[in-house]
């Protein structure tokens, strides 16, 4: 055997290959999960009771980040959005987040209104039956309002209308209580924690089937 030649044992080769394989098998799934987390899904802890009984305080929900950029928003979608105009000053922000979660009621061009306690919400003059998601015993709105949604904005309301500082309460914030679509981070799909509350979050699109399209401003 010539002097100076480095000899590697079979065990050395197997060890090196083993570490390489381990890094691949561990690293690739982690990278894939990070990419999914960054571009497909968002994970949020719910800080307030404004969406009860659909979503409770402390529930953890998963959203699709494909909406609204790649999947169009629809009336009824439960949307997560960044605080548009210091709304959180009126919310019980238990977890210190700068995001809110509400149900999308009005699209650009829609006129959303209510005549007051005991009366239904109307969209473009058509009354909608929200009993499938509004918290039992709560009025669709405890006061009258009438708002026309401007272009590139949406009108949102919590399912727990008696405890939701939503679009109705911020009509003097410069945007008439509307949320810029660019501030919407995603649409909630389901609750994954606690396990006892795990399940799909229903958008109840059927509630809005008879609503005609508004005229975008």
XYZ file of N, CA, C and O in Angstrom:
868
model
N 0.853 -1.192 0.000
C 0.000 0.000 0.000
C 0.885 1.238 0.000
O 1.743 1.400 0.866
N 0.724 2.180 -0.952
C 1.536 3.396 -1.002
C 1.332 4.221 0.250
O 0.237 4.311 0.803
N 2.472 4.825 0.700
C 2.381 5.669 1.896
C 1.600 6.950 1.607
O 1.621 7.465 0.498
N 0.958 7.501 2.637
C 0.265 8.779 2.533
C -1.158 8.678 2.000
O -1.892 9.646 2.021
N -1.560 7.533 1.516
C -2.936 7.423 1.013
C -3.882 7.253 2.190
O -3.670 6.406 3.055
N -4.925 8.078 2.191
C -5.912 8.032 3.285
C -6.921 6.932 2.998
O -7.518 6.888 1.932
N -7.100 6.080 3.946
C -8.036 4.977 3.783
C -9.272 5.220 4.638
O -9.166 5.569 5.817
N -10.449 5.078 4.045
C -11.702 5.197 4.794
C -12.286 3.808 4.962
O -12.335 3.028 4.016
N -12.705 3.532 6.156
C -13.322 2.233 6.409
C -14.766 2.240 5.908
O -15.377 3.294 5.693
N -15.317 1.065 5.725
C -16.721 0.941 5.317
C -17.636 1.551 6.359
O -18.646 2.166 6.053
N -17.221 1.420 7.630
C -18.032 1.991 8.712
C -18.073 3.509 8.621
O -19.109 4.138 8.858
N -16.882 4.122 8.234
C -16.855 5.576 8.069
C -17.807 6.010 6.967
O -18.528 6.995 7.091
N -17.791 5.294 5.842
C -18.681 5.632 4.724
C -20.138 5.519 5.136
O -20.978 6.356 4.803
N -20.446 4.456 5.865
C -21.831 4.263 6.291
C -22.268 5.350 7.266
O -23.386 5.843 7.209
N -21.303 5.752 8.150
C -21.643 6.800 9.114
C -21.906 8.123 8.414
O -22.854 8.838 8.730
N -21.015 8.454 7.444
C -21.216 9.688 6.711
C -22.519 9.689 5.944
O -23.273 10.669 5.934
N -22.796 8.574 5.291
C -24.050 8.480 4.554
C -25.246 8.528 5.467
O -26.285 9.087 5.139
N -25.092 7.970 6.683
C -26.206 7.976 7.628
C -26.558 9.371 8.077
O -27.733 9.741 8.132
N -25.516 10.193 8.374
C -25.781 11.568 8.787
C -26.403 12.370 7.646
O -27.307 13.167 7.852
N -25.916 12.142 6.431
C -26.476 12.855 5.285
C -27.930 12.511 5.070
O -28.779 13.381 4.829
N -28.237 11.225 5.183
C -29.629 10.788 5.013
C -30.516 11.356 6.105
O -31.653 11.776 5.859
N -29.964 11.371 7.339
C -30.743 11.902 8.456
C -31.067 13.379 8.250
O -32.204 13.825 8.494
N -30.058 14.139 7.773
C -30.281 15.559 7.525
C -31.335 15.773 6.451
O -32.180 16.663 6.551
N -31.286 14.941 5.414
C -32.271 15.060 4.327
C -33.660 14.729 4.829
O -34.619 15.470 4.604
N -33.766 13.595 5.550
C -35.084 13.152 5.999
C -35.689 14.094 7.032
O -36.900 14.246 7.114
N -34.831 14.752 7.816
C -35.340 15.698 8.812
C -35.512 17.097 8.227
O -36.480 17.795 8.540
N -34.563 17.495 7.391
C -34.564 18.859 6.877
C -35.642 19.139 5.864
O -36.304 20.185 5.914
N -35.851 18.202 4.937
C -36.837 18.430 3.873
C -38.247 18.625 4.438
O -38.941 19.582 4.072
N -38.732 17.746 5.333
C -40.077 17.978 5.891
C -40.200 19.316 6.623
O -41.242 19.975 6.548
N -39.123 19.710 7.317
C -39.166 20.987 8.041
C -39.301 22.148 7.058
O -40.092 23.076 7.260
N -38.524 22.087 5.984
C -38.597 23.139 4.969
C -39.978 23.184 4.339
O -40.558 24.260 4.140
N -40.517 21.997 4.024
C -41.850 21.933 3.425
C -42.883 22.540 4.364
O -43.756 23.323 3.953
N -42.804 22.202 5.663
C -43.761 22.736 6.635
C -43.629 24.250 6.761
O -44.638 24.957 6.877
N -42.401 24.751 6.726
C -42.206 26.194 6.808
C -42.806 26.905 5.606
O -43.436 27.963 5.729
N -42.635 26.323 4.419
C -43.198 26.916 3.215
C -44.718 26.909 3.266
O -45.377 27.890 2.891
N -45.284 25.797 3.737
C -46.746 25.713 3.885
C -47.227 26.768 4.870
O -48.218 27.458 4.633
N -46.482 26.892 5.982
C -46.857 27.866 7.014
C -46.789 29.298 6.480
O -47.634 30.140 6.787
N -45.780 29.581 5.654
C -45.571 30.941 5.167
C -46.530 31.335 4.058
O -46.959 32.482 3.975
N -46.892 30.383 3.188
C -47.612 30.751 1.975
C -49.027 30.175 1.861
O -49.815 30.654 1.054
N -49.373 29.168 2.655
C -50.675 28.530 2.484
C -51.601 28.702 3.685
O -52.793 28.930 3.514
N -51.059 28.594 4.890
C -51.924 28.596 6.066
C -51.412 29.552 7.139
O -50.204 29.729 7.300
N -52.369 30.140 7.860
C -52.045 30.958 9.014
C -52.660 30.337 10.253
O -53.718 29.700 10.183
N -52.013 30.523 11.400
C -52.469 29.943 12.656
C -52.670 31.082 13.660
O -51.754 31.878 13.885
N -53.852 31.143 14.248
C -54.189 32.275 15.109
C -54.870 31.814 16.398
O -55.619 30.824 16.399
N -54.608 32.556 17.468
C -55.322 32.379 18.724
C -56.364 33.480 18.818
O -56.060 34.657 18.611
N -57.603 33.120 19.117
C -58.700 34.091 19.132
C -58.705 34.852 20.457
O -58.819 34.257 21.534
N -58.601 36.194 20.399
C -58.421 36.982 21.619
C -59.709 37.470 22.285
O -59.667 37.930 23.420
N -60.843 37.434 21.589
C -62.045 38.042 22.167
C -63.275 37.173 21.912
O -63.230 36.199 21.163
N -64.376 37.566 22.548
C -65.624 36.806 22.413
C -66.550 37.352 21.351
O -67.739 37.034 21.354
N -66.032 38.152 20.414
C -66.899 38.795 19.424
C -67.487 37.822 18.405
O -68.431 38.167 17.705
N -66.937 36.598 18.323
C -67.464 35.621 17.370
C -68.175 34.453 18.048
O -68.460 33.439 17.412
N -68.459 34.581 19.346
C -69.202 33.523 20.025
C -70.606 33.396 19.421
O -71.174 34.376 18.988
N -71.207 32.223 19.336
C -70.696 30.950 19.816
C -69.956 30.172 18.719
O -69.556 29.023 18.932
N -69.746 30.814 17.579
C -69.031 30.157 16.486
C -67.597 29.873 16.890
O -67.069 28.776 16.653
N -66.944 30.858 17.484
C -65.556 30.741 17.928
C -65.468 31.306 19.337
O -65.980 32.399 19.607
N -64.813 30.568 20.237
C -64.698 30.982 21.627
C -63.334 31.621 21.896
O -62.374 31.413 21.148
N -63.258 32.378 22.988
C -61.983 32.971 23.401
C -60.968 31.847 23.647
O -61.266 30.867 24.322
N -59.782 31.983 23.066
C -58.739 30.991 23.243
C -58.729 29.900 22.199
O -57.779 29.109 22.135
N -59.773 29.819 21.374
C -59.756 28.857 20.271
C -58.590 29.160 19.345
O -58.204 30.328 19.164
N -58.051 28.131 18.735
C -57.003 28.299 17.729
C -57.563 27.900 16.376
O -58.136 26.815 16.238
N -57.404 28.784 15.409
C -57.985 28.541 14.091
C -56.904 28.570 13.020
O -55.857 29.199 13.183
N -57.187 27.873 11.935
C -56.306 27.866 10.765
C -57.017 28.606 9.643
O -58.208 28.385 9.389
N -56.278 29.476 8.972
C -56.826 30.202 7.829
C -56.081 29.826 6.561
O -54.944 29.354 6.607
N -56.721 30.030 5.439
C -56.022 29.928 4.168
C -55.488 31.306 3.799
O -56.229 32.294 3.791
N -54.189 31.363 3.493
C -53.574 32.622 3.102
C -53.730 32.881 1.609
O -53.276 33.908 1.099
N -54.397 31.956 0.913
C -54.626 32.139 -0.528
C -55.716 33.181 -0.783
O -55.814 33.727 -1.879
N -56.551 33.424 0.229
C -57.567 34.470 0.127
C -57.050 35.703 0.867
O -56.465 35.577 1.949
N -57.234 36.892 0.308
C -58.022 37.200 -0.889
C -57.213 37.309 -2.186
O -57.786 37.583 -3.226
N -55.896 37.111 -2.136
C -55.083 37.352 -3.328
C -55.371 36.358 -4.442
O -55.379 36.719 -5.619
N -55.584 35.085 -4.078
C -55.756 34.055 -5.093
C -57.141 33.412 -5.080
O -57.532 32.764 -6.042
N -57.850 33.568 -3.972
C -59.225 33.075 -3.862
C -60.111 34.254 -3.482
O -59.850 34.934 -2.494
N -61.139 34.505 -4.274
C -61.996 35.668 -4.040
C -62.763 35.540 -2.732
O -63.214 34.455 -2.349
N -62.883 36.656 -2.032
C -63.690 36.697 -0.817
C -65.165 36.591 -1.175
O -65.594 37.002 -2.250
N -65.943 36.066 -0.227
C -67.392 35.963 -0.404
C -68.089 36.409 0.873
O -67.523 36.310 1.966
N -69.316 36.858 0.734
C -70.124 37.174 1.903
C -70.259 35.906 2.748
O -70.532 34.832 2.234
N -70.084 36.067 4.040
C -70.165 34.931 4.951
C -68.816 34.408 5.380
O -68.712 33.748 6.425
N -67.770 34.670 4.613
C -66.433 34.225 4.999
C -66.060 34.795 6.359
O -66.342 35.960 6.666
N -65.400 33.980 7.162
C -64.850 34.459 8.434
C -63.422 34.892 8.154
O -62.573 34.069 7.794
N -63.168 36.186 8.283
C -61.879 36.726 7.851
C -61.045 37.211 9.034
O -61.571 37.733 10.018
N -59.744 37.012 8.905
C -58.771 37.561 9.851
C -58.116 38.754 9.171
O -57.687 38.662 8.016
N -58.042 39.883 9.877
C -57.478 41.086 9.279
C -56.730 41.889 10.328
O -56.996 41.777 11.533
N -55.778 42.685 9.868
C -55.052 43.557 10.787
C -55.941 44.730 11.178
O -56.778 45.183 10.392
N -55.744 45.198 12.364
C -56.549 46.297 12.911
C -56.478 47.503 11.975
O -55.415 48.100 11.796
N -57.613 47.894 11.356
C -57.569 48.967 10.366
C -57.486 50.376 10.931
O -56.937 51.281 10.290
N -58.061 50.588 12.120
C -58.106 51.959 12.648
C -58.296 51.957 14.161
O -59.219 52.581 14.689
N -57.415 51.245 14.868
C -57.462 51.174 16.329
C -58.774 50.601 16.857
O -59.261 51.020 17.911
N -59.334 49.638 16.138
C -60.538 48.979 16.615
C -60.290 48.256 17.930
O -61.203 48.095 18.742
N -59.079 47.768 18.117
C -58.799 46.939 19.285
C -58.932 47.689 20.600
O -58.977 47.068 21.657
N -58.997 49.007 20.540
C -59.242 49.768 21.763
C -60.611 49.452 22.337
O -60.859 49.638 23.522
N -61.510 48.948 21.464
C -62.869 48.621 21.902
C -63.084 47.128 22.084
O -64.185 46.699 22.402
N -62.032 46.321 21.868
C -62.142 44.872 21.979
C -61.413 44.385 23.224
O -60.474 45.022 23.712
N -61.831 43.224 23.723
C -61.122 42.561 24.810
C -59.957 41.789 24.200
O -60.071 40.614 23.880
N -58.821 42.464 24.053
C -57.678 41.901 23.337
C -56.821 41.057 24.288
O -55.711 41.420 24.658
N -57.333 39.895 24.651
C -56.722 39.059 25.675
C -55.283 38.676 25.366
O -54.425 38.641 26.248
N -54.991 38.384 24.099
C -53.675 37.851 23.752
C -52.742 38.900 23.152
O -51.671 38.575 22.659
N -53.115 40.172 23.197
C -52.231 41.225 22.741
C -51.961 41.212 21.250
O -50.938 41.716 20.787
N -52.873 40.673 20.465
C -52.681 40.610 19.026
C -53.099 41.919 18.375
O -53.834 42.715 18.956
N -52.621 42.172 17.150
C -53.076 43.340 16.388
C -53.999 42.924 15.262
O -54.163 43.624 14.278
N -54.609 41.757 15.421
C -55.516 41.231 14.405
C -56.896 40.989 14.991
O -57.044 40.781 16.191
N -57.900 41.030 14.110
C -59.273 40.761 14.509
C -59.850 39.683 13.606
O -59.336 39.431 12.507
N -60.934 39.073 14.057
C -61.632 38.071 13.259
C -63.121 38.380 13.299
O -63.697 38.581 14.366
N -63.730 38.480 12.122
C -65.157 38.803 11.993
C -65.720 38.068 10.778
O -64.994 37.491 9.976
N -67.034 38.165 10.629
C -67.679 37.582 9.444
C -67.895 38.683 8.409
O -68.377 39.768 8.719
N -67.539 38.378 7.178
C -67.699 39.336 6.084
C -69.182 39.381 5.683
O -69.754 38.385 5.277
N -69.771 40.558 5.786
C -71.200 40.731 5.477
C -71.398 41.501 4.177
O -72.283 41.176 3.380
N -70.610 42.530 3.958
C -70.800 43.362 2.762
C -69.569 43.425 1.889
O -68.460 43.652 2.380
N -69.771 43.234 0.578
C -68.707 43.335 -0.414
C -68.704 44.742 -1.023
O -69.653 45.515 -0.829
N -67.652 45.100 -1.760
C -67.629 46.421 -2.404
C -68.884 46.668 -3.237
O -69.303 45.824 -4.023
N -69.498 47.827 -3.031
C -70.715 48.182 -3.750
C -71.994 47.843 -3.018
O -73.070 48.356 -3.366
N -71.921 46.986 -1.989
C -73.112 46.609 -1.226
C -73.551 47.738 -0.304
O -72.720 48.494 0.220
N -74.846 47.828 -0.082
C -75.390 48.684 0.960
C -75.905 47.789 2.074
O -76.834 46.999 1.869
N -75.261 47.865 3.226
C -75.613 47.038 4.380
C -76.360 47.923 5.371
O -75.901 49.017 5.708
N -77.515 47.448 5.832
C -78.341 48.285 6.700
C -79.121 47.439 7.688
O -79.262 46.223 7.537
N -79.618 48.104 8.722
C -80.520 47.481 9.680
C -81.369 48.592 10.270
O -80.868 49.692 10.537
N -82.658 48.303 10.484
C -83.578 49.318 10.997
C -83.544 49.428 12.513
O -84.183 50.319 13.078
N -82.808 48.521 13.189
C -82.709 48.602 14.633
C -83.028 47.289 15.304
O -83.162 46.250 14.648
N -83.164 47.285 16.636
C -83.405 46.056 17.396
C -84.599 45.268 16.876
O -85.652 45.838 16.558
N -84.426 43.956 16.748
C -85.507 43.089 16.297
C -85.659 43.020 14.786
O -86.466 42.238 14.282
N -84.900 43.842 14.076
C -84.993 43.873 12.624
C -83.796 43.160 11.988
O -82.701 43.140 12.562
N -83.990 42.562 10.808
C -82.881 41.855 10.165
C -81.920 42.819 9.492
O -82.258 43.960 9.182
N -80.722 42.332 9.262
C -79.769 43.055 8.426
C -80.214 42.884 6.973
O -80.675 41.811 6.562
N -80.125 43.961 6.203
C -80.431 43.882 4.774
C -79.166 44.212 3.977
O -78.335 45.017 4.404
N -79.044 43.559 2.837
C -77.939 43.841 1.917
C -78.553 44.144 0.561
O -79.268 43.312 -0.003
N -78.332 45.350 0.087
C -78.931 45.810 -1.171
C -80.441 45.630 -1.173
O -81.049 45.262 -2.180
N -81.033 45.890 0.004
C -82.479 45.847 0.155
C -83.060 44.480 0.460
O -84.260 44.357 0.706
N -82.257 43.428 0.481
C -82.740 42.068 0.735
C -82.393 41.658 2.163
O -81.223 41.701 2.572
N -83.412 41.276 2.925
C -83.196 40.836 4.306
C -82.550 39.457 4.312
O -82.897 38.582 3.513
N -81.586 39.252 5.213
C -80.935 37.953 5.332
C -81.259 37.334 6.689
O -81.411 38.037 7.690
N -81.392 36.019 6.706
C -81.674 35.279 7.932
C -80.350 34.770 8.489
O -79.763 33.819 7.980
N -79.871 35.399 9.565
C -78.569 35.072 10.126
C -78.641 34.147 11.342
O -77.649 33.963 12.050
N -79.799 33.521 11.543
C -79.984 32.695 12.736
C -79.045 31.491 12.776
O -78.827 30.916 13.853
N -78.469 31.113 11.645
C -77.576 29.947 11.616
C -76.228 30.226 12.248
O -75.492 29.293 12.580
N -75.882 31.500 12.428
C -74.580 31.787 13.025
C -74.580 32.864 14.108
O -73.671 32.913 14.930
N -75.574 33.752 14.148
C -75.595 34.748 15.222
C -75.816 34.056 16.571
O -76.599 33.105 16.673
N -75.136 34.543 17.585
C -75.281 33.958 18.916
C -76.751 34.020 19.345
O -77.395 35.067 19.219
N -77.296 32.895 19.833
C -78.707 32.854 20.232
C -79.049 33.949 21.234
O -78.295 34.237 22.165
N -80.205 34.572 21.023
C -80.691 35.606 21.916
C -80.152 36.991 21.634
O -80.489 37.940 22.338
N -79.322 37.117 20.585
C -78.712 38.402 20.249
C -79.342 38.961 18.978
O -79.527 38.237 17.995
N -79.687 40.246 18.988
C -80.248 40.896 17.804
C -79.196 41.018 16.699
O -77.994 41.151 16.982
N -79.634 41.000 15.431
C -78.696 41.280 14.340
C -77.972 42.600 14.532
O -76.811 42.739 14.167
N -78.646 43.580 15.124
C -78.007 44.829 15.528
C -78.878 45.513 16.567
O -80.103 45.538 16.424
N -78.246 46.063 17.573
C -78.991 46.737 18.640
C -79.291 48.187 18.297
O -79.920 48.900 19.076
N -78.834 48.640 17.126
C -79.112 50.011 16.696
C -79.147 50.038 15.169
O -78.658 49.140 14.486
N -79.744 51.099 14.654
C -79.888 51.224 13.202
C -78.590 51.722 12.570
O -77.832 52.476 13.181
N -78.367 51.293 11.333
C -77.215 51.783 10.573
C -77.493 51.573 9.085
O -78.360 50.777 8.702
N -76.760 52.287 8.274
C -76.885 52.161 6.823
C -75.547 52.576 6.213
O -75.159 53.744 6.303
N -74.841 51.619 5.631
C -73.500 51.870 5.117
C -73.370 51.305 3.702
O -73.761 50.162 3.449
N -72.831 52.094 2.800
C -72.505 51.614 1.459
C -71.001 51.336 1.407
O -70.185 52.197 1.742
N -70.661 50.124 1.013
C -69.268 49.685 1.023
C -68.548 50.229 -0.209
O -68.986 50.032 -1.339
N -67.448 50.911 0.028
C -66.683 51.496 -1.072
C -65.759 50.457 -1.711
O -65.547 49.371 -1.176
N -65.214 50.809 -2.859
C -64.328 49.911 -3.602
C -63.139 49.499 -2.729
O -62.630 50.285 -1.928
N -62.728 48.240 -2.885
C -61.542 47.707 -2.205
C -61.699 47.627 -0.697
O -60.706 47.586 0.035
N -62.940 47.603 -0.219
C -63.215 47.467 1.210
C -64.309 46.426 1.434
O -65.024 46.051 0.499
N -64.429 45.974 2.673
C -65.510 45.074 3.058
C -66.110 45.543 4.376
O -65.474 46.268 5.146
N -67.350 45.108 4.627
C -68.064 45.413 5.855
C -68.130 44.131 6.668
O -68.569 43.091 6.168
N -67.694 44.180 7.927
C -67.624 42.964 8.746
C -68.410 43.136 10.036
O -68.562 44.244 10.558
N -68.899 41.997 10.550
C -69.613 41.989 11.821
C -69.267 40.707 12.561
O -69.013 39.662 11.957
N -69.280 40.794 13.902
C -69.064 39.602 14.707
C -70.358 38.816 14.853
O -71.454 39.369 14.743
N -70.242 37.517 15.096
C -71.435 36.692 15.300
C -72.085 36.974 16.650
O -73.275 36.746 16.832
N -71.297 37.486 17.587
C -71.822 37.884 18.891
C -72.049 39.389 18.847
O -71.273 40.177 19.382
N -73.130 39.798 18.192
C -73.347 41.204 17.859
C -73.395 42.122 19.075
O -73.091 43.314 18.966
N -73.772 41.583 20.230
C -73.859 42.428 21.423
C -72.484 42.688 22.045
O -72.355 43.493 22.958
N -71.456 41.998 21.542
C -70.111 42.171 22.100
C -69.085 42.188 20.971
O -68.058 41.518 21.037
N -69.382 42.960 19.938
C -68.484 43.014 18.789
C -68.348 44.450 18.300
O -69.283 45.023 17.730
N -67.176 45.030 18.529
C -66.905 46.385 18.040
C -66.483 46.279 16.575
O -65.311 46.356 16.235
N -67.474 46.097 15.714
C -67.202 45.815 14.303
C -67.452 47.045 13.436
O -67.398 48.184 13.919
N -67.719 46.819 12.144
C -67.881 47.937 11.204
C -68.961 48.922 11.633
O -68.877 50.115 11.322
N -69.975 48.445 12.355
C -71.066 49.331 12.780
C -70.568 50.425 13.719
O -71.113 51.533 13.746
N -69.574 50.107 14.527
C -69.145 50.993 15.609
C -68.041 51.963 15.208
O -67.624 52.781 16.023
N -67.568 51.879 13.993
C -66.403 52.682 13.612
C -66.680 53.542 12.379
O -65.795 53.755 11.560
N -67.900 54.053 12.276
C -68.271 54.818 11.098
C -67.671 56.223 11.088
O -67.866 56.973 10.125
N -66.930 56.569 12.132
C -66.258 57.871 12.172
C -64.734 57.717 12.130
O -63.995 58.629 12.508
N -64.254 56.548 11.660
C -62.814 56.295 11.685
C -62.094 56.710 10.404
O -60.920 56.417 10.224
N -62.792 57.379 9.515
C -62.182 57.819 8.267
C -62.469 56.903 7.100
O -62.378 57.303 5.943
N -62.839 55.656 7.400
C -63.189 54.700 6.335
C -64.612 54.190 6.507
O -64.985 53.168 5.935
N -65.386 54.900 7.329
C -66.789 54.556 7.557
C -66.941 53.161 8.151
O -67.921 52.472 7.905
N -65.930 52.731 8.910
C -66.003 51.422 9.543
C -65.655 50.260 8.632
O -65.811 49.104 9.031
N -65.174 50.551 7.453
C -64.882 49.502 6.479
C -63.449 49.004 6.620
O -62.565 49.726 7.082
N -63.233 47.767 6.201
C -61.910 47.147 6.284
C -61.306 47.059 4.885
O -61.914 46.488 3.983
N -60.130 47.638 4.672
C -59.473 47.493 3.373
C -59.200 46.029 3.058
O -58.716 45.287 3.918
N -59.521 45.612 1.863
C -59.275 44.216 1.485
C -57.796 43.876 1.619
O -57.432 42.746 1.959
N -56.927 44.842 1.410
C -55.493 44.604 1.551
C -55.099 44.248 2.987
O -54.022 43.691 3.218
N -55.959 44.577 3.960
C -55.678 44.255 5.357
C -56.132 42.854 5.741
O -55.834 42.379 6.841
N -56.883 42.198 4.846
C -57.357 40.837 5.127
C -56.205 39.858 4.913
O -55.615 39.800 3.843
N -55.897 39.082 5.960
C -54.789 38.141 5.881
C -55.222 36.754 5.448
O -54.406 35.972 4.945
N -56.467 36.408 5.642
C -56.910 35.077 5.260
C -58.334 34.810 5.691
O -58.962 35.613 6.384
N -58.837 33.650 5.257
C -60.187 33.201 5.595
C -60.076 31.990 6.510
O -59.359 31.017 6.192
N -60.760 32.040 7.642
C -60.692 30.945 8.621
C -61.380 29.700 8.078
O -62.492 29.771 7.543
N -60.709 28.548 8.239
C -61.214 27.283 7.726
C -61.757 26.379 8.821
O -62.840 25.830 8.687
N -60.977 26.201 9.882
C -61.458 25.344 10.956
C -60.713 25.624 12.261
O -59.652 26.256 12.268
N -61.314 25.147 13.341
C -60.713 25.241 14.672
C -59.943 23.957 14.936
O -60.474 22.872 14.751
N -58.675 24.082 15.374
C -57.882 22.882 15.629
C -57.549 22.679 17.108
O -57.025 21.623 17.484
N -57.854 23.658 17.945
C -57.598 23.518 19.375
C -58.518 24.448 20.142
O -58.781 25.550 19.666
N -59.041 24.017 21.282
C -58.848 22.718 21.922
C -59.515 21.577 21.150
O -60.425 21.825 20.343
N -59.069 20.380 21.420
C -59.549 19.217 20.667
C -61.060 19.089 20.771
O -61.730 18.707 19.809
N -61.604 19.434 21.930
C -63.055 19.302 22.121
C -63.848 20.218 21.200
O -65.041 20.009 20.986
N -63.190 21.246 20.633
C -63.887 22.180 19.748
C -63.363 22.099 18.314
O -63.634 22.969 17.492
N -62.607 21.074 18.017
C -62.069 20.913 16.678
C -63.197 20.731 15.667
O -64.138 19.966 15.886
N -63.127 21.478 14.566
C -64.162 21.337 13.543
C -64.062 22.398 12.469
O -63.324 23.381 12.589
N -64.830 22.196 11.412
C -64.852 23.123 10.281
C -65.656 24.362 10.650
O -66.680 24.283 11.340
N -65.177 25.524 10.204
C -65.900 26.783 10.407
C -66.741 27.060 9.168
O -66.208 27.239 8.075
N -68.044 27.088 9.349
C -68.978 27.224 8.231
C -69.139 28.695 7.841
O -69.454 29.541 8.683
N -68.937 28.981 6.567
C -69.119 30.349 6.072
C -70.594 30.685 5.839
O -70.939 31.862 5.691
N -71.454 29.694 5.787
C -72.885 29.902 5.575
C -73.151 30.779 4.344
O -73.953 31.727 4.391
N -72.512 30.440 3.259
C -72.722 31.209 2.022
C -74.183 31.182 1.569
O -74.639 32.098 0.875
N -74.905 30.131 1.961
C -76.302 30.012 1.541
C -77.168 31.156 2.064
O -78.196 31.493 1.465
N -76.768 31.767 3.162
C -77.527 32.885 3.736
C -77.622 34.046 2.739
O -78.600 34.803 2.739
N -76.639 34.175 1.871
C -76.535 35.333 0.987
C -76.900 35.015 -0.472
O -76.667 35.830 -1.363
N -77.490 33.834 -0.702
C -77.757 33.391 -2.066
C -78.676 34.334 -2.838
O -78.539 34.487 -4.058
N -79.628 34.954 -2.152
C -80.613 35.804 -2.837
C -80.233 37.281 -2.857
O -81.024 38.124 -3.299
N -79.038 37.586 -2.373
C -78.600 38.985 -2.340
C -78.058 39.372 -3.710
O -77.137 38.735 -4.236
N -78.598 40.431 -4.317
C -78.074 40.877 -5.607
C -76.739 41.587 -5.432
O -76.414 42.082 -4.352
N -75.955 41.629 -6.476
C -74.677 42.330 -6.426
C -74.900 43.822 -6.287
O -75.844 44.386 -6.862
N -74.015 44.468 -5.539
C -74.092 45.923 -5.409
C -73.342 46.583 -6.540
O -72.806 45.926 -7.439
N -73.297 47.887 -6.502
C -72.576 48.667 -7.492
C -71.310 49.201 -6.864
O -71.360 50.104 -6.030
N -70.184 48.605 -7.254
C -68.904 49.027 -6.681
C -68.665 50.494 -6.941
O -68.883 51.001 -8.059
N -68.199 51.196 -5.931
C -67.979 52.634 -6.029
C -66.642 52.934 -6.697
O -65.669 52.249 -6.432
